[in-house]
Structures are given as structure tokens and as C-alpha cells.
mmCIF file of C-alpha atoms and ligand atoms in Angstrom:
data_model
loop_
_atom_site.group_PDB
_atom_site.id
_atom_site.type_symbol
_atom_site.label_atom_id
_atom_site.label_comp_id
_atom_site.label_asym_id
_atom_site.label_seq_id
_atom_site.Cartn_x
_atom_site.Cartn_y
_atom_site.Cartn_z
ATOM 1 C CA MET Z 27 -30.899 205.467 151.886
ATOM 2 C CA PRO Z 28 -32.185 203.346 154.768
ATOM 3 C CA ALA Z 29 -35.274 204.390 156.718
ATOM 4 C CA MET Z 30 -34.992 204.339 160.507
ATOM 5 C CA ARG Z 31 -35.634 201.033 162.211
ATOM 6 C CA ALA Z 32 -37.644 200.857 165.433
ATOM 7 C CA PRO Z 33 -36.096 199.032 168.427
ATOM 8 C CA PRO Z 34 -37.035 195.344 168.798
ATOM 9 C CA ASP Z 35 -40.410 194.725 170.450
ATOM 10 C CA ASP Z 36 -38.931 192.218 172.905
ATOM 11 C CA GLY Z 37 -40.700 193.160 176.126
ATOM 12 C CA ARG Z 38 -38.053 195.600 177.339
ATOM 13 C CA LEU Z 39 -39.358 198.893 178.717
ATOM 14 C CA ALA Z 40 -37.876 202.370 179.154
ATOM 15 C CA LEU Z 41 -38.956 204.999 181.643
ATOM 16 C CA ALA Z 42 -39.700 208.135 179.614
ATOM 17 C CA ILE Z 43 -39.925 211.725 180.883
ATOM 18 C CA ASP Z 44 -41.192 214.758 178.957
ATOM 19 C CA LEU Z 45 -40.318 218.018 180.667
ATOM 20 C CA GLY Z 46 -42.138 220.770 178.775
ATOM 21 C CA ALA Z 47 -42.557 224.477 179.459
ATOM 22 C CA SER Z 48 -45.694 224.000 181.543
ATOM 23 C CA HIS Z 49 -46.088 220.251 182.080
ATOM 24 C CA LEU Z 50 -44.248 217.151 183.189
ATOM 25 C CA SER Z 51 -45.238 213.768 181.720
ATOM 26 C CA VAL Z 52 -43.867 210.343 182.593
ATOM 27 C CA GLY Z 53 -44.623 206.876 181.276
ATOM 28 C CA LEU Z 54 -43.168 203.545 180.229
ATOM 29 C CA VAL Z 55 -42.431 202.888 176.557
ATOM 30 C CA ASP Z 56 -41.888 199.564 174.772
ATOM 31 C CA GLY Z 57 -40.107 198.757 171.506
ATOM 32 C CA ALA Z 58 -43.312 199.077 169.482
ATOM 33 C CA GLY Z 59 -43.716 202.675 170.659
ATOM 34 C CA ARG Z 60 -46.618 201.871 172.974
ATOM 35 C CA LEU Z 61 -46.987 204.034 176.052
ATOM 36 C CA HIS Z 62 -47.913 202.440 179.401
ATOM 37 C CA ARG Z 63 -49.028 204.109 182.627
ATOM 38 C CA PRO Z 64 -48.777 207.704 181.329
ATOM 39 C CA ARG Z 65 -49.069 210.471 183.935
ATOM 40 C CA VAL Z 66 -49.240 214.218 183.314
ATOM 41 C CA PHE Z 67 -48.563 216.910 185.921
ATOM 42 C CA ASP Z 68 -48.935 220.675 185.546
ATOM 43 C CA LEU Z 69 -45.902 222.793 186.347
ATOM 44 C CA PRO Z 70 -46.783 226.110 187.957
ATOM 45 C CA PRO Z 71 -45.459 229.127 186.007
ATOM 46 C CA SER Z 72 -42.066 230.408 187.210
ATOM 47 C CA ALA Z 73 -41.627 227.478 189.575
ATOM 48 C CA ASP Z 74 -38.336 227.135 191.439
ATOM 49 C CA PRO Z 75 -35.882 225.243 189.136
ATOM 50 C CA ALA Z 76 -34.748 222.993 192.023
ATOM 51 C CA LYS Z 77 -38.360 222.156 192.885
ATOM 52 C CA ILE Z 78 -39.054 221.153 189.283
ATOM 53 C CA LEU Z 79 -36.095 218.779 189.412
ATOM 54 C CA SER Z 80 -37.415 217.281 192.681
ATOM 55 C CA GLN Z 81 -40.836 216.859 191.062
ATOM 56 C CA VAL Z 82 -39.254 215.043 188.086
ATOM 57 C CA LYS Z 83 -37.329 212.688 190.419
ATOM 58 C CA ALA Z 84 -40.396 211.998 192.571
ATOM 59 C CA ALA Z 85 -42.669 211.232 189.585
ATOM 60 C CA ALA Z 86 -40.038 208.923 188.053
ATOM 61 C CA ARG Z 87 -39.369 207.121 191.364
ATOM 62 C CA ARG Z 88 -43.086 206.549 191.944
ATOM 63 C CA LEU Z 89 -43.534 205.005 188.513
ATOM 64 C CA LEU Z 90 -40.451 202.787 188.936
ATOM 65 C CA ALA Z 91 -41.660 201.617 192.354
ATOM 66 C CA GLU Z 92 -45.054 200.682 190.924
ATOM 67 C CA GLN Z 93 -43.487 198.807 188.073
ATOM 68 C CA ARG Z 94 -40.584 197.058 189.851
ATOM 69 C CA SER Z 95 -42.592 193.943 190.743
ATOM 70 C CA GLU Z 96 -43.597 193.338 187.133
ATOM 71 C CA ALA Z 97 -41.999 190.862 184.727
ATOM 72 C CA SER Z 98 -39.769 193.370 182.907
ATOM 73 C CA PRO Z 99 -38.517 196.351 184.907
ATOM 74 C CA ALA Z 100 -37.373 199.462 183.018
ATOM 75 C CA ILE Z 101 -33.832 199.160 181.635
ATOM 76 C CA GLY Z 102 -33.115 202.882 181.519
ATOM 77 C CA VAL Z 103 -34.470 206.414 181.547
ATOM 78 C CA GLY Z 104 -34.929 208.826 178.637
ATOM 79 C CA ILE Z 105 -35.758 212.488 179.236
ATOM 80 C CA GLY Z 106 -36.782 215.141 176.707
ATOM 81 C CA VAL Z 107 -36.449 218.760 177.818
ATOM 82 C CA ALA Z 108 -37.920 221.907 176.233
ATOM 83 C CA GLY Z 109 -34.634 223.745 175.863
ATOM 84 C CA LEU Z 110 -31.084 223.454 174.602
ATOM 85 C CA VAL Z 111 -29.700 220.083 175.642
ATOM 86 C CA ASP Z 112 -26.242 218.625 175.026
ATOM 87 C CA PRO Z 113 -27.118 214.929 174.611
ATOM 88 C CA ARG Z 114 -23.501 213.737 174.882
ATOM 89 C CA ALA Z 115 -22.952 215.512 178.202
ATOM 90 C CA ARG Z 116 -26.601 214.812 179.186
ATOM 91 C CA ARG Z 117 -26.703 218.402 180.267
ATOM 92 C CA VAL Z 118 -29.444 221.025 179.878
ATOM 93 C CA LEU Z 119 -27.581 224.079 178.562
ATOM 94 C CA SER Z 120 -30.587 226.379 178.960
ATOM 95 C CA ALA Z 121 -34.321 225.956 179.328
ATOM 96 C CA GLY Z 122 -35.791 229.444 179.695
ATOM 97 C CA ASN Z 123 -39.274 228.438 180.826
ATOM 98 C CA LEU Z 124 -37.892 226.125 183.528
ATOM 99 C CA GLY Z 125 -35.245 228.591 184.657
ATOM 100 C CA TRP Z 126 -32.603 225.926 184.088
ATOM 101 C CA THR Z 127 -29.070 226.680 182.965
ATOM 102 C CA GLY Z 128 -26.233 224.160 183.045
ATOM 103 C CA ILE Z 129 -28.121 221.355 184.805
ATOM 104 C CA ASP Z 130 -26.451 217.922 184.686
ATOM 105 C CA VAL Z 131 -29.779 216.219 184.371
ATOM 106 C CA GLY Z 132 -28.196 212.895 183.322
ATOM 107 C CA SER Z 133 -26.005 212.527 186.437
ATOM 108 C CA VAL Z 134 -28.695 213.827 188.812
ATOM 109 C CA LEU Z 135 -31.333 211.378 187.567
ATOM 110 C CA GLU Z 136 -28.870 208.484 187.379
ATOM 111 C CA GLN Z 137 -27.942 208.966 191.041
ATOM 112 C CA SER Z 138 -31.551 209.289 192.080
ATOM 113 C CA LEU Z 139 -33.035 206.455 190.005
ATOM 114 C CA GLY Z 140 -30.131 203.998 189.740
ATOM 115 C CA LEU Z 141 -30.626 203.480 186.001
ATOM 116 C CA PRO Z 142 -28.693 204.692 182.938
ATOM 117 C CA VAL Z 143 -30.089 208.001 181.622
ATOM 118 C CA ARG Z 144 -30.218 209.557 178.145
ATOM 119 C CA ALA Z 145 -31.244 213.192 177.700
ATOM 120 C CA ASP Z 146 -32.152 215.122 174.574
ATOM 121 C CA ASN Z 147 -34.145 218.048 173.239
ATOM 122 C CA ASP Z 148 -37.909 217.470 173.258
ATOM 123 C CA ALA Z 149 -38.558 218.481 169.620
ATOM 124 C CA ARG Z 150 -35.811 216.130 168.425
ATOM 125 C CA LEU Z 151 -37.344 213.242 170.385
ATOM 126 C CA ALA Z 152 -40.824 213.999 169.032
ATOM 127 C CA THR Z 153 -39.314 213.927 165.520
ATOM 128 C CA LEU Z 154 -37.667 210.582 166.297
ATOM 129 C CA ALA Z 155 -41.049 209.185 167.414
ATOM 130 C CA GLU Z 156 -42.654 210.309 164.144
ATOM 131 C CA ALA Z 157 -39.790 208.756 162.132
ATOM 132 C CA LEU Z 158 -40.066 205.398 163.914
ATOM 133 C CA TYR Z 159 -43.795 205.017 164.499
ATOM 134 C CA GLY Z 160 -45.712 208.028 163.140
ATOM 135 C CA ALA Z 161 -46.205 210.269 160.118
ATOM 136 C CA GLY Z 162 -42.546 209.967 159.080
ATOM 137 C CA ARG Z 163 -42.395 206.188 159.150
ATOM 138 C CA GLY Z 164 -40.438 204.773 156.206
ATOM 139 C CA CYS Z 165 -38.644 208.078 155.506
ATOM 140 C CA SER Z 166 -34.864 208.242 155.648
ATOM 141 C CA SER Z 167 -34.828 212.068 155.642
ATOM 142 C CA LEU Z 168 -37.292 213.967 157.755
ATOM 143 C CA PHE Z 169 -37.636 217.351 159.398
ATOM 144 C CA GLY Z 170 -39.974 217.850 162.361
ATOM 145 C CA VAL Z 171 -41.207 221.262 163.482
ATOM 146 C CA TRP Z 172 -43.036 221.586 166.825
ATOM 147 C CA MET Z 173 -45.041 224.723 167.484
ATOM 148 C CA GLY Z 174 -46.293 225.543 170.960
ATOM 149 C CA THR Z 175 -45.123 228.120 173.510
ATOM 150 C CA GLY Z 176 -41.889 228.072 171.502
ATOM 151 C CA ILE Z 177 -40.880 226.478 168.196
ATOM 152 C CA GLY Z 178 -38.419 223.581 168.043
ATOM 153 C CA GLY Z 179 -37.238 221.208 165.359
ATOM 154 C CA GLY Z 180 -35.592 217.873 164.720
ATOM 155 C CA ILE Z 181 -33.469 216.664 161.800
ATOM 156 C CA ILE Z 182 -33.144 213.110 160.519
ATOM 157 C CA LEU Z 183 -30.950 212.615 157.452
ATOM 158 C CA GLY Z 184 -29.970 209.328 155.851
ATOM 159 C CA GLY Z 185 -31.674 207.415 158.673
ATOM 160 C CA ARG Z 186 -29.615 209.169 161.357
ATOM 161 C CA VAL Z 187 -30.553 211.744 163.991
ATOM 162 C CA ILE Z 188 -28.525 214.917 163.371
ATOM 163 C CA ARG Z 189 -27.493 216.710 166.561
ATOM 164 C CA GLY Z 190 -24.587 219.012 165.659
ATOM 165 C CA VAL Z 191 -21.410 219.746 167.604
ATOM 166 C CA SER Z 192 -23.204 221.262 170.641
ATOM 167 C CA GLY Z 193 -26.291 219.113 170.323
ATOM 168 C CA THR Z 194 -28.489 222.033 169.285
ATOM 169 C CA ALA Z 195 -29.101 221.305 165.560
ATOM 170 C CA GLY Z 196 -32.662 221.839 164.337
ATOM 171 C CA GLU Z 197 -33.531 225.064 166.202
ATOM 172 C CA ILE Z 198 -35.795 226.372 163.423
ATOM 173 C CA GLY Z 199 -37.615 228.630 165.908
ATOM 174 C CA HIS Z 200 -34.569 230.894 166.005
ATOM 175 C CA LEU Z 201 -34.141 231.402 162.276
ATOM 176 C CA THR Z 202 -34.270 235.143 161.618
ATOM 177 C CA LEU Z 203 -37.195 236.046 159.364
ATOM 178 C CA VAL Z 204 -37.449 239.790 159.971
ATOM 179 C CA GLU Z 205 -34.227 241.757 160.375
ATOM 180 C CA ASP Z 206 -35.574 244.189 163.006
ATOM 181 C CA GLY Z 207 -38.562 242.137 164.079
ATOM 182 C CA PRO Z 208 -39.854 241.536 167.614
ATOM 183 C CA GLU Z 209 -37.338 240.725 170.349
ATOM 184 C CA CYS Z 210 -36.899 236.995 170.968
ATOM 185 C CA SER Z 211 -36.137 235.148 174.219
ATOM 186 C CA CYS Z 212 -32.808 234.083 172.636
ATOM 187 C CA GLY Z 213 -31.599 237.700 172.426
ATOM 188 C CA ASN Z 214 -32.033 237.970 168.653
ATOM 189 C CA ARG Z 215 -34.826 239.822 166.823
ATOM 190 C CA GLY Z 216 -37.410 238.636 164.325
ATOM 191 C CA CYS Z 217 -36.980 234.883 164.950
ATOM 192 C CA LEU Z 218 -39.693 232.573 163.576
ATOM 193 C CA GLU Z 219 -40.733 231.926 167.198
ATOM 194 C CA THR Z 220 -41.642 235.604 167.691
ATOM 195 C CA LEU Z 221 -43.925 235.455 164.636
ATOM 196 C CA ALA Z 222 -45.560 232.019 164.644
ATOM 197 C CA ALA Z 223 -45.437 230.412 168.121
ATOM 198 C CA GLY Z 224 -48.538 230.272 170.330
ATOM 199 C CA PRO Z 225 -47.955 233.572 172.208
ATOM 200 C CA ALA Z 226 -47.388 235.477 168.919
ATOM 201 C CA ILE Z 227 -50.582 234.013 167.439
ATOM 202 C CA ALA Z 228 -52.598 234.856 170.559
ATOM 203 C CA ALA Z 229 -51.195 238.416 170.506
ATOM 204 C CA ALA Z 230 -52.158 238.797 166.824
ATOM 205 C CA GLY Z 231 -55.644 237.520 167.729
ATOM 206 C CA ARG Z 232 -55.971 240.113 170.499
ATOM 207 C CA GLU Z 233 -54.982 242.848 168.026
ATOM 208 C CA ALA Z 234 -57.628 241.591 165.576
ATOM 209 C CA LEU Z 235 -60.208 241.664 168.374
ATOM 210 C CA ALA Z 236 -59.248 245.228 169.381
ATOM 211 C CA ARG Z 237 -59.519 246.313 165.712
ATOM 212 C CA ALA Z 238 -62.973 244.731 165.364
ATOM 213 C CA GLN Z 239 -64.135 246.370 168.609
ATOM 214 C CA ARG Z 240 -62.780 249.791 167.538
ATOM 215 C CA GLU Z 241 -64.557 249.575 164.220
ATOM 216 C CA GLY Z 242 -67.773 248.398 165.864
ATOM 217 C CA MET Z 243 -67.755 245.084 163.979
ATOM 218 C CA ARG Z 244 -69.571 242.246 165.770
ATOM 219 C CA SER Z 245 -67.412 239.405 164.471
ATOM 220 C CA ALA Z 246 -67.620 235.795 165.625
ATOM 221 C CA LEU Z 247 -64.290 236.385 167.382
ATOM 222 C CA CYS Z 248 -65.964 238.932 169.744
ATOM 223 C CA GLU Z 249 -68.746 236.413 170.489
ATOM 224 C CA LEU Z 250 -66.381 233.490 171.095
ATOM 225 C CA CYS Z 251 -64.171 235.301 173.588
ATOM 226 C CA GLY Z 252 -67.030 237.271 175.175
ATOM 227 C CA ASP Z 253 -65.220 240.497 174.169
ATOM 228 C CA ASP Z 254 -62.448 239.601 176.628
ATOM 229 C CA PRO Z 255 -58.943 239.978 175.130
ATOM 230 C CA ALA Z 256 -57.507 237.731 177.886
ATOM 231 C CA ALA Z 257 -59.681 234.870 176.600
ATOM 232 C CA VAL Z 258 -58.107 234.980 173.120
ATOM 233 C CA SER Z 259 -55.859 231.915 172.896
ATOM 234 C CA CYS Z 260 -54.429 229.943 170.031
ATOM 235 C CA ARG Z 261 -57.075 227.256 170.594
ATOM 236 C CA LEU Z 262 -59.942 229.776 170.582
ATOM 237 C CA LEU Z 263 -58.596 231.279 167.354
ATOM 238 C CA ALA Z 264 -58.472 227.794 165.791
ATOM 239 C CA THR Z 265 -62.144 227.306 166.721
ATOM 240 C CA ALA Z 266 -62.975 230.723 165.221
ATOM 241 C CA ALA Z 267 -61.054 229.832 162.047
ATOM 242 C CA ASP Z 268 -62.981 226.540 161.786
ATOM 243 C CA GLN Z 269 -66.176 228.603 161.879
ATOM 244 C CA GLY Z 270 -64.860 230.666 158.970
ATOM 245 C CA ASN Z 271 -64.024 233.798 160.987
ATOM 246 C CA PRO Z 272 -61.891 235.906 158.596
ATOM 247 C CA GLU Z 273 -59.812 237.587 161.346
ATOM 248 C CA ALA Z 274 -58.780 234.252 162.861
ATOM 249 C CA CYS Z 275 -58.075 232.775 159.411
ATOM 250 C CA ALA Z 276 -55.869 235.796 158.621
ATOM 251 C CA VAL Z 277 -53.888 235.328 161.868
ATOM 252 C CA PHE Z 278 -53.089 231.702 160.980
ATOM 253 C CA ALA Z 279 -52.408 232.583 157.325
ATOM 254 C CA ARG Z 280 -49.803 235.120 158.471
ATOM 255 C CA ALA Z 281 -48.161 232.636 160.873
ATOM 256 C CA GLY Z 282 -48.339 229.904 158.200
ATOM 257 C CA THR Z 283 -46.669 232.200 155.662
ATOM 258 C CA HIS Z 284 -43.804 232.829 158.084
ATOM 259 C CA LEU Z 285 -43.557 229.102 158.736
ATOM 260 C CA GLY Z 286 -43.464 228.486 154.963
ATOM 261 C CA ILE Z 287 -40.604 230.968 154.513
ATOM 262 C CA ALA Z 288 -38.583 229.158 157.201
ATOM 263 C CA LEU Z 289 -39.453 225.736 155.766
ATOM 264 C CA ALA Z 290 -38.344 226.809 152.273
ATOM 265 C CA GLY Z 291 -34.911 227.415 153.820
ATOM 266 C CA VAL Z 292 -35.016 223.994 155.510
ATOM 267 C CA VAL Z 293 -35.974 222.325 152.224
ATOM 268 C CA ASN Z 294 -33.175 224.056 150.304
ATOM 269 C CA LEU Z 295 -30.617 223.138 152.982
ATOM 270 C CA LEU Z 296 -31.630 219.577 153.871
ATOM 271 C CA ASN Z 297 -33.780 218.249 150.985
ATOM 272 C CA PRO Z 298 -36.015 216.165 153.290
ATOM 273 C CA GLU Z 299 -38.634 213.727 152.047
ATOM 274 C CA LYS Z 300 -41.217 214.903 154.567
ATOM 275 C CA ILE Z 301 -41.780 217.733 157.019
ATOM 276 C CA VAL Z 302 -43.924 216.788 160.004
ATOM 277 C CA VAL Z 303 -45.641 219.679 161.789
ATOM 278 C CA GLY Z 304 -46.915 219.182 165.341
ATOM 279 C CA GLY Z 305 -47.523 220.886 168.690
ATOM 280 C CA GLY Z 306 -50.498 222.833 170.000
ATOM 281 C CA VAL Z 307 -50.388 225.527 167.291
ATOM 282 C CA ALA Z 308 -50.560 222.813 164.608
ATOM 283 C CA GLY Z 309 -54.042 222.041 166.004
ATOM 284 C CA ALA Z 310 -55.178 224.803 163.615
ATOM 285 C CA GLY Z 311 -54.568 222.262 160.839
ATOM 286 C CA GLU Z 312 -54.979 223.508 157.280
ATOM 287 C CA HIS Z 313 -55.531 227.112 158.410
ATOM 288 C CA LEU Z 314 -51.797 227.049 159.212
ATOM 289 C CA LEU Z 315 -50.453 224.297 156.931
ATOM 290 C CA GLY Z 316 -52.191 225.484 153.731
ATOM 291 C CA PRO Z 317 -50.491 228.911 153.694
ATOM 292 C CA ALA Z 318 -47.204 227.291 154.840
ATOM 293 C CA ARG Z 319 -47.263 224.840 151.884
ATOM 294 C CA ARG Z 320 -48.078 227.626 149.406
ATOM 295 C CA GLU Z 321 -45.253 229.830 150.652
ATOM 296 C CA LEU Z 322 -42.809 226.922 150.689
ATOM 297 C CA ALA Z 323 -43.715 226.030 147.068
ATOM 298 C CA ARG Z 324 -43.286 229.668 146.025
ATOM 299 C CA ARG Z 325 -39.842 230.048 147.584
ATOM 300 C CA ALA Z 326 -38.042 226.676 147.616
ATOM 301 C CA LEU Z 327 -35.826 225.443 144.795
ATOM 302 C CA THR Z 328 -37.865 223.447 142.279
ATOM 303 C CA ALA Z 329 -36.512 219.921 142.787
ATOM 304 C CA PRO Z 330 -36.432 219.779 146.631
ATOM 305 C CA GLY Z 331 -39.664 221.802 146.804
ATOM 306 C CA ALA Z 332 -41.468 219.295 144.573
ATOM 307 C CA ALA Z 333 -40.047 216.300 146.468
ATOM 308 C CA VAL Z 334 -41.112 217.300 149.985
ATOM 309 C CA ARG Z 335 -44.487 216.666 151.620
ATOM 310 C CA VAL Z 336 -45.665 218.746 154.594
ATOM 311 C CA VAL Z 337 -47.919 216.661 156.846
ATOM 312 C CA PRO Z 338 -49.422 216.905 160.345
ATOM 313 C CA ALA Z 339 -47.746 214.913 163.113
ATOM 314 C CA GLN Z 340 -49.410 211.673 164.169
ATOM 315 C CA PHE Z 341 -48.607 211.902 167.883
ATOM 316 C CA ARG Z 342 -50.547 214.642 169.618
ATOM 317 C CA ASP Z 343 -49.132 214.945 173.133
ATOM 318 C CA THR Z 344 -47.126 211.750 173.581
ATOM 319 C CA GLY Z 345 -44.409 211.999 170.902
ATOM 320 C CA VAL Z 346 -41.694 213.252 173.270
ATOM 321 C CA LEU Z 347 -42.297 210.343 175.689
ATOM 322 C CA VAL Z 348 -42.257 207.781 172.876
ATOM 323 C CA GLY Z 349 -39.082 209.312 171.416
ATOM 324 C CA ALA Z 350 -37.399 209.411 174.850
ATOM 325 C CA GLY Z 351 -38.236 205.729 175.330
ATOM 326 C CA ALA Z 352 -36.893 204.851 171.868
ATOM 327 C CA LEU Z 353 -33.633 206.642 172.705
ATOM 328 C CA VAL Z 354 -33.112 204.193 175.562
ATOM 329 C CA LEU Z 355 -34.298 201.042 173.745
ATOM 330 C CA GLY Z 356 -32.508 201.730 170.439
ATOM 331 C CA ASP Z 357 -29.268 203.385 169.423
ATOM 332 C CA TYR Z 358 -30.155 206.705 167.778
HETATM 333 ZN ZN1 ZN G 29 -34.800 233.523 168.852
#
């Protein structure tokens, strides 16, 4: 089966936009996957949905204005959104953290920027970037899982991006792992996202801290957060785990085990060559990936389980932009 081919590196540029849960990034992307003039803006929590859209338009217009005088102006706009996106309709179906439902982001940006617009889910675009330029390069079948505030995924099979009839294929974060588990933002219970995304990991860390404090144990976790539960974040827990703190290691082992259970299902269904794991939570590295690999090996069917490799993503924060640019420059 053919691996995915990157767009030609012929000097053309795309304007790329990454609209995440708490940040907005813009930049220009070329056919080799290089990012030019990247800018990152914070989005205030629970910002007005209309204001966010104005901020996106303003940031994109500024970048286009700066770049217009140069030899090769952008030929189009690609936007990745943290939410359910129908790429054919270029419509955001729902993006909980942005407060967006049914936003025709394609038409709105096209009118405002005067360039053709493609829109897609952010995790899918980050997976596309890994397939073309990153850890999934050379693979024809790849699954990407992106763990941050939420958990998203992207599917590439036989060298093609798989989107599904509504454009929502790949939503691994909403696989049910525990029948009556914690309530999820999607309305279901016990989704992977409620067990292994950043907020769930931070909550498990706070519980571990409270336990240590109750039992009078002076663990490294207490020292690191200054005994303040509000200071316990996924990043702090990763630091604690790196220092060998058993409570932090146990939190990531639990999340990694849940991830492994979900990935065993992905492997049995899709038989991918590689699984790329990225996003802020993946910053915990082997503390998360080790237990995930072990659980996957224990549960997946023998042949697809032996064939798959689980690897960290190559792009740290820029994969969505690079994927959004590729969407414009290539035909994926
Ligand atoms: Zn869910």
C-alpha cells in the first residue's frame, strides 16, 4: 500500500490556523512542512464565541497583510479546530471549549480573507502532519492519538485520510472504557477522555496528594506542589514521575493502562502500522507509553498487536498548523 506523499515543495504557501481549547496559533506553511512566522495567542477561558471568531479573523488578516508583498502570497487557508468538524461542509458541528455549535467557519473565513478555506478536526490534521513529515513518515496506515484537555484521534489507512460520513471518524477519546464511569462532556459515561486526559490526570494527582497528606507521608509530590492541590498539574506530575515519585508514576500508569485498552481496540479494528501519541499529556513519555504498550500487547489480537509500533509524536505544538497547511497545498 502506498505511503502518503507530501505536497510539492514549490514555493507555494498556505495560511494555517490552529484553534485549540485555550490557544490560537497562526503561521504560514510550505510544501516541505516548514512553518514560517508562527504566532501564538492565549484564549481566555469561556470567551465569547463571536469574539473568538473575530480574533481568528484579525490574526489571519494581519499575517496575510504582512506577507502580501512577498514573492509568493498564500494560496489558501487551512484551519484545525478542537471539536467536531464536518470537513466537507467546512462547518464546526460542536467545539465545547470554544462554545461553538454549527459555525460555518469555512464561509466566514472565506468572506473575510478572500482565499479558499479548508477546515478539519485538529487531531486529524496533527496526524496528517506526522504521516507526511513526522514520526509516521513512510507509513501507509497510521493512527494518531492526541492527549491534552481532551483526547482526539486521526486515522490514515492505505495512504488516505479517513473521515467518515459526518467527518467525525477517529474520536478515540469517546470510546467507552467503564460502563458507569465518570460523566463525559459528550453526555456519555466512562469515556477514555474522562480517565486519561489532562484534567483526569491532574484530578488523580490531587487525590494522591490528599492521600499522602492524610497519612502524614512527606512525598516528593508534596514538596513539588508546596502542599497546594491547585498546583498539581499534568506537567508537575510528569516532573514528579521523572524524579521517581511512586504516586505520580502510578497516576500515569493508570492513565496509560486505560489508553492501552483503547488502543488494543484500535489495533484490532484498523491494523495500523504505527500509533503516534502526542499532546501535552504525552509529555510524560514512557511513564504513560510504557504501561499503554504493555496493556495493548496483553489485549490485542496477536498478529496486529505484534505488527504495530507505539511511538511519541515528532511535532510538539506545531503539528496542527503543519497539517492544516498540507490540507491546502495537497489533496488529502
Ligand atoms: Zn465522551
